[in-house]
Tab-separated table of C-alpha atoms in Angstrom:
chain	number	residue	atom	x	y	z
A	8	MET	CA	-99.754	-105.801	135.989
A	9	SER	CA	-96.824	-103.864	137.476
A	10	TYR	CA	-96.852	-100.096	137.126
A	11	ALA	CA	-93.657	-100.251	135.021
A	12	ASN	CA	-95.409	-102.565	132.549
A	13	TYR	CA	-98.577	-100.490	132.621
A	14	PHE	CA	-96.807	-97.265	131.678
A	15	LYS	CA	-94.695	-99.110	129.077
A	16	GLU	CA	-97.807	-100.526	127.456
A	17	HIS	CA	-99.494	-97.067	127.351
A	18	ARG	CA	-96.364	-95.026	126.586
A	19	GLU	CA	-97.092	-94.250	122.948
A	20	GLN	CA	-100.720	-93.317	123.768
A	21	HIS	CA	-99.552	-91.036	126.662
A	22	LEU	CA	-96.914	-89.308	124.513
A	23	ASN	CA	-99.378	-88.728	121.661
A	24	GLU	CA	-101.802	-87.177	124.089
A	25	LEU	CA	-99.120	-84.916	125.467
A	26	LYS	CA	-98.081	-83.918	121.982
A	27	GLU	CA	-101.655	-83.008	121.274
A	28	TRP	CA	-101.739	-80.698	124.369
A	29	LEU	CA	-98.317	-79.237	123.549
A	30	SER	CA	-99.551	-78.334	120.075
A	31	ILE	CA	-101.931	-75.777	121.577
A	32	PRO	CA	-100.022	-72.446	121.732
A	33	SER	CA	-101.247	-71.377	125.214
A	34	ILE	CA	-99.042	-68.299	125.473
A	35	SER	CA	-100.533	-66.347	128.331
A	36	ALA	CA	-98.508	-63.159	127.731
A	37	LEU	CA	-99.876	-62.569	124.246
A	38	SER	CA	-103.529	-61.461	123.823
A	39	ALA	CA	-103.550	-62.969	120.341
A	40	HIS	CA	-103.414	-66.388	122.046
A	41	LYS	CA	-106.239	-65.842	124.580
A	42	GLU	CA	-108.506	-68.406	122.829
A	43	ASP	CA	-105.625	-70.884	122.719
A	44	VAL	CA	-105.132	-70.545	126.471
A	45	VAL	CA	-108.813	-71.316	126.960
A	46	ARG	CA	-108.563	-74.267	124.566
A	47	ALA	CA	-105.572	-75.652	126.534
A	48	ALA	CA	-107.538	-75.382	129.843
A	49	GLU	CA	-110.525	-77.224	128.354
A	50	TRP	CA	-108.268	-79.905	126.882
A	51	LEU	CA	-106.814	-80.500	130.362
A	52	ALA	CA	-110.255	-80.554	131.987
A	53	ASN	CA	-111.511	-83.138	129.506
A	54	ARG	CA	-108.397	-85.321	130.026
A	55	MET	CA	-108.785	-85.105	133.815
A	56	ARG	CA	-112.364	-86.401	133.495
A	57	GLN	CA	-111.153	-89.226	131.277
A	58	ALA	CA	-108.584	-90.134	133.959
A	59	GLY	CA	-111.369	-90.601	136.485
A	60	LEU	CA	-111.174	-87.274	138.400
A	61	GLU	CA	-114.460	-85.854	139.597
A	62	HIS	CA	-115.959	-82.334	139.987
A	63	VAL	CA	-113.701	-81.062	137.220
A	64	GLU	CA	-114.385	-77.384	136.549
A	65	VAL	CA	-112.918	-74.628	134.369
A	66	HIS	CA	-113.186	-71.437	136.367
A	67	GLN	CA	-113.302	-68.158	134.435
A	68	THR	CA	-111.227	-65.305	135.999
A	69	ASP	CA	-110.372	-61.776	135.118
A	70	GLY	CA	-107.415	-63.281	133.278
A	71	HIS	CA	-107.035	-66.892	132.092
A	72	PRO	CA	-109.019	-69.931	133.417
A	73	ILE	CA	-108.181	-72.035	136.442
A	74	VAL	CA	-108.923	-75.801	136.282
A	75	THR	CA	-109.825	-77.739	139.375
A	76	GLY	CA	-110.856	-81.389	139.999
A	77	ASP	CA	-110.699	-83.983	142.709
A	78	TYR	CA	-111.127	-87.599	143.742
A	79	LEU	CA	-112.066	-87.734	147.451
A	80	HIS	CA	-112.846	-91.384	148.348
A	81	ALA	CA	-110.206	-92.151	150.962
A	82	PRO	CA	-111.681	-91.122	154.333
A	83	GLY	CA	-109.113	-90.658	157.035
A	84	LYS	CA	-106.297	-90.603	154.497
A	85	PRO	CA	-104.192	-87.475	153.640
A	86	THR	CA	-105.330	-85.075	150.939
A	87	ILE	CA	-102.794	-84.086	148.368
A	88	LEU	CA	-103.229	-80.979	146.167
A	89	ILE	CA	-101.508	-80.960	142.780
A	90	TYR	CA	-100.552	-77.534	141.384
A	91	GLY	CA	-99.240	-76.788	137.972
A	92	HIS	CA	-99.667	-74.414	135.022
A	93	TYR	CA	-100.702	-74.976	131.397
A	94	ASP	CA	-99.614	-71.610	130.064
A	95	VAL	CA	-96.279	-71.309	128.295
A	96	GLN	CA	-93.677	-68.703	127.407
A	97	PRO	CA	-93.498	-66.865	124.051
A	98	VAL	CA	-91.310	-68.633	121.542
A	99	ASP	CA	-89.097	-65.828	120.196
A	100	PRO	CA	-86.624	-65.938	118.495
A	101	LEU	CA	-88.424	-68.410	116.261
A	102	ASN	CA	-85.514	-68.883	113.881
A	103	LEU	CA	-83.470	-70.556	116.636
A	104	TRP	CA	-85.915	-73.495	116.896
A	105	THR	CA	-84.781	-76.666	115.125
A	106	THR	CA	-88.480	-77.731	114.700
A	107	PRO	CA	-91.548	-75.539	115.160
A	108	PRO	CA	-92.292	-74.931	118.864
A	109	PHE	CA	-95.928	-76.115	118.641
A	110	GLU	CA	-95.186	-79.189	116.437
A	111	PRO	CA	-93.881	-81.592	119.129
A	112	GLU	CA	-91.180	-83.994	118.009
A	113	VAL	CA	-89.175	-86.703	119.757
A	114	ARG	CA	-85.416	-86.687	119.070
A	115	ASP	CA	-82.800	-88.636	121.012
A	116	ASN	CA	-85.473	-89.678	123.578
A	117	LYS	CA	-86.288	-86.020	124.248
A	118	LEU	CA	-89.642	-84.391	123.519
A	119	PHE	CA	-89.130	-80.982	121.888
A	120	ALA	CA	-91.905	-78.335	122.161
A	121	ARG	CA	-92.729	-75.179	124.042
A	122	GLY	CA	-94.145	-76.266	127.387
A	123	ALA	CA	-92.552	-79.750	127.202
A	124	THR	CA	-90.786	-79.312	130.565
A	125	ASP	CA	-92.356	-76.031	131.730
A	126	ASP	CA	-94.910	-77.151	132.717
A	127	LYS	CA	-97.315	-79.210	130.606
A	128	GLY	CA	-95.015	-82.245	130.493
A	129	GLN	CA	-94.313	-82.353	134.177
A	130	LEU	CA	-97.924	-81.591	135.147
A	131	TYR	CA	-99.297	-84.252	132.841
A	132	LEU	CA	-97.361	-86.884	134.836
A	133	HIS	CA	-99.764	-86.307	137.754
A	134	VAL	CA	-102.865	-86.837	135.615
A	135	LEU	CA	-101.388	-90.077	134.259
A	136	ALA	CA	-100.276	-91.276	137.665
A	137	VAL	CA	-103.749	-90.792	139.099
A	138	GLU	CA	-105.310	-92.604	136.122
A	139	ALA	CA	-102.875	-95.497	136.521
A	140	LEU	CA	-103.717	-95.936	140.208
A	141	LEU	CA	-107.429	-95.924	139.441
A	142	GLN	CA	-107.011	-98.345	136.539
A	143	GLN	CA	-104.812	-100.703	138.527
A	144	GLU	CA	-106.261	-100.485	142.042
A	145	LYS	CA	-109.827	-99.127	141.308
A	146	GLU	CA	-109.191	-96.603	144.035
A	147	LEU	CA	-106.594	-94.038	145.237
A	148	PRO	CA	-104.504	-94.514	148.357
A	149	VAL	CA	-105.097	-90.780	149.226
A	150	ASN	CA	-107.491	-88.020	148.424
A	151	ILE	CA	-106.469	-85.900	145.453
A	152	LYS	CA	-107.198	-82.397	144.361
A	153	PHE	CA	-105.950	-80.431	141.317
A	154	CYS	CA	-105.553	-76.674	140.947
A	155	VAL	CA	-104.001	-75.686	137.622
A	156	GLU	CA	-103.631	-72.130	136.322
A	157	GLY	CA	-103.033	-70.421	133.041
A	158	GLU	CA	-101.128	-67.336	134.286
A	159	GLU	CA	-97.939	-68.638	135.886
A	160	GLU	CA	-95.795	-67.123	133.155
A	161	VAL	CA	-97.380	-63.665	133.704
A	162	ALA	CA	-97.197	-63.546	137.554
A	163	SER	CA	-100.339	-65.510	138.490
A	164	ALA	CA	-102.527	-62.444	139.085
A	165	SER	CA	-105.811	-64.387	139.278
A	166	LEU	CA	-104.662	-67.243	141.484
A	167	PRO	CA	-104.149	-65.565	144.943
A	168	PRO	CA	-107.699	-64.204	145.116
A	169	PHE	CA	-108.949	-67.649	143.842
A	170	LEU	CA	-107.029	-69.436	146.654
A	171	GLU	CA	-108.512	-67.021	149.247
A	172	SER	CA	-112.070	-67.480	148.006
A	173	HIS	CA	-111.773	-71.244	147.579
A	174	ARG	CA	-109.741	-71.983	150.701
A	175	ASP	CA	-112.113	-74.708	151.930
A	176	LYS	CA	-112.463	-76.321	148.492
A	177	LEU	CA	-108.635	-76.510	148.200
A	178	ALA	CA	-107.791	-77.467	151.837
A	179	CYS	CA	-105.121	-80.186	151.917
A	180	ASP	CA	-102.381	-81.885	153.918
A	181	ALA	CA	-99.706	-81.109	151.305
A	182	ILE	CA	-99.242	-79.283	148.013
A	183	VAL	CA	-97.230	-81.113	145.366
A	184	ILE	CA	-95.603	-79.193	142.512
A	185	SER	CA	-93.596	-80.530	139.567
A	186	ASP	CA	-92.133	-77.433	138.023
A	187	THR	CA	-88.436	-77.749	139.002
A	188	SER	CA	-85.474	-79.871	137.980
A	189	LEU	CA	-83.264	-82.740	139.053
A	190	LEU	CA	-79.684	-81.589	139.891
A	191	GLU	CA	-78.441	-83.587	136.880
A	192	PRO	CA	-79.374	-86.833	135.140
A	193	GLY	CA	-80.077	-89.515	137.750
A	194	LYS	CA	-79.660	-87.128	140.678
A	195	PRO	CA	-83.098	-86.075	142.006
A	196	ALA	CA	-83.571	-83.031	144.223
A	197	ILE	CA	-86.355	-81.525	146.293
A	198	SER	CA	-86.220	-77.785	146.602
A	199	THR	CA	-86.810	-76.508	150.180
A	200	GLY	CA	-86.387	-72.896	149.289
A	201	LEU	CA	-87.114	-70.434	146.471
A	202	ARG	CA	-85.886	-66.893	146.399
A	203	GLY	CA	-88.282	-64.031	146.519
A	204	LEU	CA	-88.232	-61.134	144.078
A	205	CYS	CA	-88.627	-57.393	143.766
A	206	SER	CA	-87.881	-55.123	140.851
A	207	LEU	CA	-87.742	-51.489	139.848
A	208	GLU	CA	-86.872	-49.209	136.953
A	209	VAL	CA	-84.906	-46.041	137.502
A	210	THR	CA	-84.409	-43.227	134.986
A	211	VAL	CA	-81.872	-40.403	135.430
A	212	HIS	CA	-82.914	-37.081	133.938
A	213	THR	CA	-80.561	-34.136	133.386
A	214	ALA	CA	-81.119	-31.283	130.901
A	215	ASN	CA	-84.363	-30.755	129.060
A	216	THR	CA	-82.768	-31.927	125.743
A	217	ASP	CA	-79.811	-33.844	124.427
A	218	LEU	CA	-76.814	-31.472	124.035
A	219	HIS	CA	-73.792	-31.125	121.738
A	220	SER	CA	-70.785	-32.630	123.535
A	221	GLY	CA	-68.432	-29.948	122.081
A	222	THR	CA	-70.536	-26.991	123.108
A	223	TYR	CA	-71.630	-28.313	126.503
A	224	GLY	CA	-69.287	-31.194	127.365
A	225	GLY	CA	-67.563	-30.850	130.738
A	226	GLY	CA	-69.942	-28.132	131.841
A	227	VAL	CA	-73.291	-29.920	132.299
A	228	PRO	CA	-74.322	-33.219	133.896
A	229	ASN	CA	-74.389	-36.239	131.594
A	230	ALA	CA	-77.210	-38.730	132.274
A	231	LEU	CA	-75.070	-41.709	131.325
A	232	HIS	CA	-72.241	-40.646	133.579
A	233	ALA	CA	-74.713	-40.069	136.396
A	234	ILE	CA	-76.450	-43.432	136.073
A	235	VAL	CA	-73.093	-45.364	135.793
A	236	GLU	CA	-71.836	-43.736	138.962
A	237	LEU	CA	-75.225	-44.329	140.714
A	238	LEU	CA	-75.358	-48.011	139.764
A	239	ALA	CA	-71.700	-48.587	140.750
A	240	SER	CA	-72.616	-47.380	144.262
A	241	LEU	CA	-74.885	-50.378	144.787
A	242	HIS	CA	-72.101	-52.907	145.339
A	243	ASP	CA	-68.670	-52.975	146.972
A	244	LYS	CA	-65.623	-54.456	145.359
A	245	GLU	CA	-66.302	-57.790	147.043
A	246	GLY	CA	-69.792	-58.216	145.550
A	247	ARG	CA	-71.756	-57.214	148.608
A	248	VAL	CA	-74.739	-54.969	148.222
A	249	THR	CA	-74.039	-51.560	149.878
A	250	VAL	CA	-77.641	-50.481	150.376
A	251	ASP	CA	-78.319	-49.869	154.130
A	252	GLY	CA	-80.976	-52.380	155.378
A	253	PHE	CA	-80.774	-54.585	152.347
A	254	TYR	CA	-79.677	-57.639	154.380
A	255	ASP	CA	-82.327	-57.269	157.111
A	256	GLY	CA	-84.031	-60.642	157.503
A	257	VAL	CA	-81.284	-62.593	155.749
A	258	PRO	CA	-80.360	-65.714	157.777
A	259	GLU	CA	-76.787	-66.776	158.198
A	260	LEU	CA	-75.893	-70.067	156.506
A	261	SER	CA	-75.700	-72.846	159.121
A	262	ASP	CA	-72.966	-75.474	159.061
A	263	MET	CA	-75.674	-78.082	158.317
A	264	MET	CA	-76.999	-76.102	155.332
A	265	ARG	CA	-73.497	-75.617	153.983
A	266	GLU	CA	-72.990	-79.362	154.248
A	267	GLU	CA	-76.146	-79.950	152.224
A	268	PHE	CA	-74.846	-77.585	149.529
A	269	LYS	CA	-71.527	-79.517	149.491
A	270	LYS	CA	-73.405	-82.818	148.889
A	271	GLN	CA	-74.534	-81.467	145.521
A	272	GLY	CA	-70.954	-81.936	144.388
A	273	PHE	CA	-71.104	-78.801	142.273
A	274	SER	CA	-67.912	-77.638	140.656
A	275	ASP	CA	-67.368	-73.884	140.390
A	276	ASP	CA	-64.396	-74.478	138.074
A	277	LYS	CA	-66.481	-76.639	135.716
A	278	LEU	CA	-69.099	-73.937	135.462
A	279	ARG	CA	-66.557	-71.259	134.862
A	280	GLU	CA	-65.038	-73.327	131.998
A	281	GLU	CA	-68.511	-74.068	130.497
A	282	LEU	CA	-69.356	-70.381	130.405
A	283	GLN	CA	-65.825	-69.451	129.119
A	284	LEU	CA	-65.181	-67.121	132.032
A	285	SER	CA	-61.804	-66.235	133.511
A	286	ALA	CA	-63.449	-66.112	136.960
A	287	LEU	CA	-66.854	-66.303	138.607
A	288	TYR	CA	-68.158	-63.297	140.468
A	289	GLY	CA	-70.222	-62.812	143.624
A	290	GLU	CA	-70.424	-62.157	147.280
A	291	LYS	CA	-67.136	-63.018	148.991
A	292	GLY	CA	-67.092	-66.038	151.294
A	293	TYR	CA	-69.753	-68.111	149.453
A	294	SER	CA	-69.639	-70.780	146.819
A	295	PHE	CA	-71.696	-70.510	143.618
A	296	VAL	CA	-74.471	-72.801	144.881
A	297	GLU	CA	-74.579	-70.829	148.170
A	298	ARG	CA	-74.743	-67.482	146.351
A	299	VAL	CA	-77.614	-68.521	144.061
A	300	GLY	CA	-79.502	-70.715	146.551
A	301	ALA	CA	-79.242	-68.930	149.892
A	302	ARG	CA	-78.005	-65.385	149.446
A	303	PRO	CA	-79.865	-62.309	148.117
A	304	THR	CA	-78.801	-60.445	145.056
A	305	LEU	CA	-79.205	-57.089	143.325
A	306	GLU	CA	-78.815	-57.400	139.565
A	307	LEU	CA	-78.809	-54.993	136.591
A	308	ASN	CA	-80.979	-56.421	133.864
A	309	GLY	CA	-80.752	-53.562	131.392
A	310	VAL	CA	-78.965	-50.223	131.196
A	311	TYR	CA	-79.539	-47.925	128.252
A	312	GLY	CA	-79.532	-44.319	127.082
A	313	GLY	CA	-77.974	-41.944	124.576
A	314	PHE	CA	-76.899	-42.780	121.020
A	315	GLN	CA	-76.785	-46.488	120.201
A	316	GLY	CA	-76.623	-46.449	116.377
A	317	GLU	CA	-73.762	-47.161	114.047
A	318	GLY	CA	-70.844	-44.730	114.070
A	319	THR	CA	-70.399	-41.721	116.426
A	320	LYS	CA	-72.802	-39.057	117.548
A	321	THR	CA	-71.258	-36.408	119.822
A	322	VAL	CA	-74.111	-36.014	122.191
A	323	ILE	CA	-74.651	-35.581	125.900
A	324	PRO	CA	-77.819	-37.542	126.640
A	325	LYS	CA	-80.543	-35.976	128.742
A	326	GLU	CA	-81.760	-39.334	130.240
A	327	ALA	CA	-80.630	-42.920	130.916
A	328	THR	CA	-82.486	-45.897	132.381
A	329	ALA	CA	-81.707	-49.042	134.349
A	330	LYS	CA	-83.804	-52.041	135.104
A	331	ILE	CA	-83.030	-53.716	138.460
A	332	THR	CA	-84.201	-56.981	140.056
A	333	CYS	CA	-83.400	-58.414	143.425
A	334	ARG	CA	-83.658	-62.050	144.486
A	335	LEU	CA	-84.600	-62.299	148.146
A	336	VAL	CA	-84.155	-64.947	150.845
A	337	GLY	CA	-85.312	-65.662	154.381
A	338	GLU	CA	-87.514	-63.029	155.873
A	339	GLN	CA	-86.622	-60.176	153.503
A	340	ASP	CA	-89.633	-57.929	152.885
A	341	PRO	CA	-89.842	-57.048	149.180
A	342	GLN	CA	-91.404	-53.607	149.857
A	343	ALA	CA	-88.829	-52.837	152.586
A	344	VAL	CA	-86.011	-53.813	150.173
A	345	LEU	CA	-87.401	-51.552	147.510
A	346	ASP	CA	-87.726	-48.697	150.023
A	347	HIS	CA	-84.069	-49.120	151.062
A	348	ILE	CA	-82.867	-49.114	147.445
A	349	ILE	CA	-84.913	-46.069	146.485
A	350	LYS	CA	-83.569	-44.170	149.519
A	351	HIS	CA	-80.008	-45.138	148.481
A	352	LEU	CA	-80.520	-44.036	144.931
A	353	LYS	CA	-81.940	-40.700	145.928
A	354	GLU	CA	-79.079	-40.125	148.329
A	355	HIS	CA	-76.311	-41.010	145.866
A	356	VAL	CA	-77.570	-39.342	142.592
A	357	GLN	CA	-75.184	-36.748	141.110
A	358	PRO	CA	-75.983	-33.052	141.640
A	359	GLY	CA	-77.925	-31.658	138.671
A	360	ALA	CA	-79.666	-35.008	137.983
A	361	LYS	CA	-83.080	-36.121	139.167
A	362	LEU	CA	-84.733	-39.557	139.185
A	363	THR	CA	-87.971	-41.214	138.124
A	364	ILE	CA	-88.428	-44.583	139.835
A	365	THR	CA	-91.104	-47.150	139.023
A	366	GLU	CA	-91.630	-50.097	141.319
A	367	GLY	CA	-92.312	-53.552	139.814
A	368	GLU	CA	-93.204	-57.050	140.983
A	369	LYS	CA	-92.860	-58.151	144.612
A	370	ALA	CA	-92.789	-61.646	146.059
A	371	ARG	CA	-91.554	-63.130	149.309
A	372	ALA	CA	-89.140	-66.026	149.539
A	373	PHE	CA	-90.361	-69.546	150.250
A	374	ASN	CA	-88.731	-71.922	152.725
A	375	MET	CA	-89.526	-75.398	153.912
A	376	ASP	CA	-88.083	-77.539	156.731
A	377	PRO	CA	-86.608	-80.643	155.001
A	378	SER	CA	-87.452	-82.774	158.029
A	379	ASN	CA	-91.153	-82.431	157.196
A	380	HIS	CA	-92.730	-85.889	156.821
A	381	MET	CA	-94.142	-85.224	153.356
A	382	LEU	CA	-90.734	-84.174	152.023
A	383	GLN	CA	-89.069	-87.231	153.557
A	384	VAL	CA	-91.614	-89.525	151.870
A	385	ALA	CA	-91.010	-87.792	148.578
A	386	ALA	CA	-87.244	-88.297	148.969
A	387	ASP	CA	-87.891	-91.993	149.644
A	388	ALA	CA	-90.100	-92.254	146.553
A	389	TYR	CA	-87.314	-90.853	144.377
A	390	GLU	CA	-84.898	-93.383	145.879
A	391	ALA	CA	-87.206	-96.264	145.121
A	392	VAL	CA	-87.265	-95.354	141.413
A	393	TYR	CA	-83.927	-93.571	140.716
A	394	GLY	CA	-81.844	-95.610	143.126
A	395	THR	CA	-80.609	-92.393	144.662
A	396	ARG	CA	-82.367	-90.472	147.483
A	397	ALA	CA	-83.247	-86.938	146.563
A	398	LEU	CA	-81.066	-84.201	147.990
A	399	PHE	CA	-82.707	-81.186	149.641
A	400	THR	CA	-81.682	-77.993	147.858
A	401	LYS	CA	-82.515	-74.346	147.609
A	402	ASP	CA	-83.216	-72.859	144.206
A	403	GLY	CA	-82.090	-69.454	143.004
A	404	GLY	CA	-85.274	-68.858	141.029
A	405	SER	CA	-88.599	-67.511	142.132
A	406	ILE	CA	-92.075	-69.102	141.813
A	407	PRO	CA	-94.042	-66.473	143.793
A	408	ILE	CA	-97.259	-68.509	143.915
A	409	VAL	CA	-95.533	-71.287	145.960
A	410	GLU	CA	-95.242	-69.001	148.987
A	411	THR	CA	-98.873	-67.955	148.465
A	412	PHE	CA	-100.031	-71.563	148.407
A	413	SER	CA	-98.178	-72.428	151.560
A	414	ARG	CA	-99.369	-69.341	153.427
A	415	VAL	CA	-103.032	-69.362	152.310
A	416	LEU	CA	-103.623	-73.109	152.629
A	417	GLU	CA	-101.256	-73.468	155.631
A	418	SER	CA	-99.796	-76.707	154.214
A	419	PRO	CA	-96.302	-77.910	153.323
A	420	VAL	CA	-95.192	-77.705	149.680
A	421	VAL	CA	-93.356	-80.611	148.145
A	422	MET	CA	-91.376	-79.552	145.059
A	423	MET	CA	-91.084	-82.802	143.119
A	424	GLY	CA	-89.515	-81.710	139.821
A	425	PHE	CA	-88.559	-84.052	136.942
A	426	GLY	CA	-86.957	-81.606	134.526
A	427	LEU	CA	-83.246	-81.053	133.945
A	428	PRO	CA	-81.430	-77.734	134.202
A	429	ASN	CA	-80.400	-77.743	130.499
A	430	GLU	CA	-83.888	-78.357	128.974
A	431	ASN	CA	-84.061	-74.808	127.592
A	432	LEU	CA	-87.186	-73.736	129.476
A	433	HIS	CA	-88.074	-70.183	128.315
A	434	ALA	CA	-85.610	-70.585	125.444
A	435	PRO	CA	-85.684	-71.993	121.886
A	436	ASN	CA	-85.656	-75.805	121.635
A	437	GLU	CA	-87.297	-76.435	125.012
A	438	HIS	CA	-87.521	-80.174	125.640
A	439	PHE	CA	-88.273	-82.881	128.249
A	440	ASN	CA	-85.993	-85.889	128.668
A	441	LEU	CA	-88.300	-88.914	128.340
A	442	GLU	CA	-86.187	-90.905	130.789
A	443	ASN	CA	-87.573	-88.601	133.448
A	444	PHE	CA	-91.059	-88.802	131.911
A	445	ASP	CA	-90.931	-92.540	132.484
A	446	LYS	CA	-89.326	-92.413	135.920
A	447	GLY	CA	-91.451	-89.476	136.950
A	448	LEU	CA	-94.600	-91.483	136.498
A	449	LEU	CA	-93.320	-94.280	138.691
A	450	THR	CA	-91.979	-91.869	141.305
A	451	LEU	CA	-95.360	-90.104	141.658
A	452	VAL	CA	-97.248	-93.393	141.990
A	453	GLU	CA	-94.724	-94.484	144.617
A	454	PHE	CA	-95.146	-91.209	146.491
A	455	LEU	CA	-98.924	-91.381	146.582
A	456	LYS	CA	-98.808	-95.029	147.749
A	457	ARG	CA	-96.215	-94.234	150.460
A	458	VAL	CA	-98.109	-91.173	151.785
């Protein structure tokens, strides 16, 4: 039986199984769902055993469990490690969901549920692909290992030490991850770069209490004025970050890389119209896809202070706060970037104001050479199924654990995503287009056979 017929024959069963898994509210960020996270890990472990995988274990950690398994019966053949995560994002605001987030439903050939595309749906493709190969061939063309975590949505605290302590157990020739998207329907992509990340929170303090703006206005520092001026100093009028040392380690865009970006055929004007903007904004001299894929950023995620209720309150606030995140590229060091920003903030704060600064998360950027053999095989596998060879892209987002996998296991990472950019991951009405569920299964089988 062809693999297309095999998956067609088993499609209803596979979707019902996935729905069962999606119905488990494995929200890693909420302690109330700790038992649900464990239940989702055990569900996956049982399904992996049913698929024919061996040595399946649920490893307890200081956080949520890590599930591993393998099938190592192809001596002399490459070993592929599959990574994914079974935890999901919180569902708020619940009222914006058309159907309940943990009651999966298919509408318009799309499967709606929290975790449908991020990442249960995509991860499950790998379990089904391995099962299909074992059912059809009675063997695998490669050696397979799985390492699946339950903390990706909360920064993967338990996974790096697990990788370090299980380095030999997880040794492989390539790591395959399906947690990214196609460029658009029918247009597959393999990400060769993910931006790193660092964050901080800064609070400006002035007087020891809020003050009446009539009695004190114009004579004492205002925390809101001070923070607005301070934050404005972080960029110039052309969108470039003004912090000394911020761009250390940022590579210049080569002509070849710019040509790869052009191949995506992305329209800045179309995006502007879709977002109902009069103009896009960003660092001068770069297109939108270049700005979000290959350039670093410093963004304000929240700025607040003073009176925010209805009406007017004539007050001079004593403090104001801003939350800042940076996306990093190339060899930018997250700690060095934070140090540069903190130095800039301290040097530019208004007289009479003082700062409290709290550092947040830190992650390095990830980069892969697209000429790597494993990535080329993956691009060929996409072409065999989709009829279009995958383009090599760089994504603006951050998946910090990808860089950790590559560094600790010293293996190339192949980002074979089957989602779509508009599938509402992290938002209400998350869904997975089932066309890519079907084609993803065939693509993964094709990849493993070609490797």
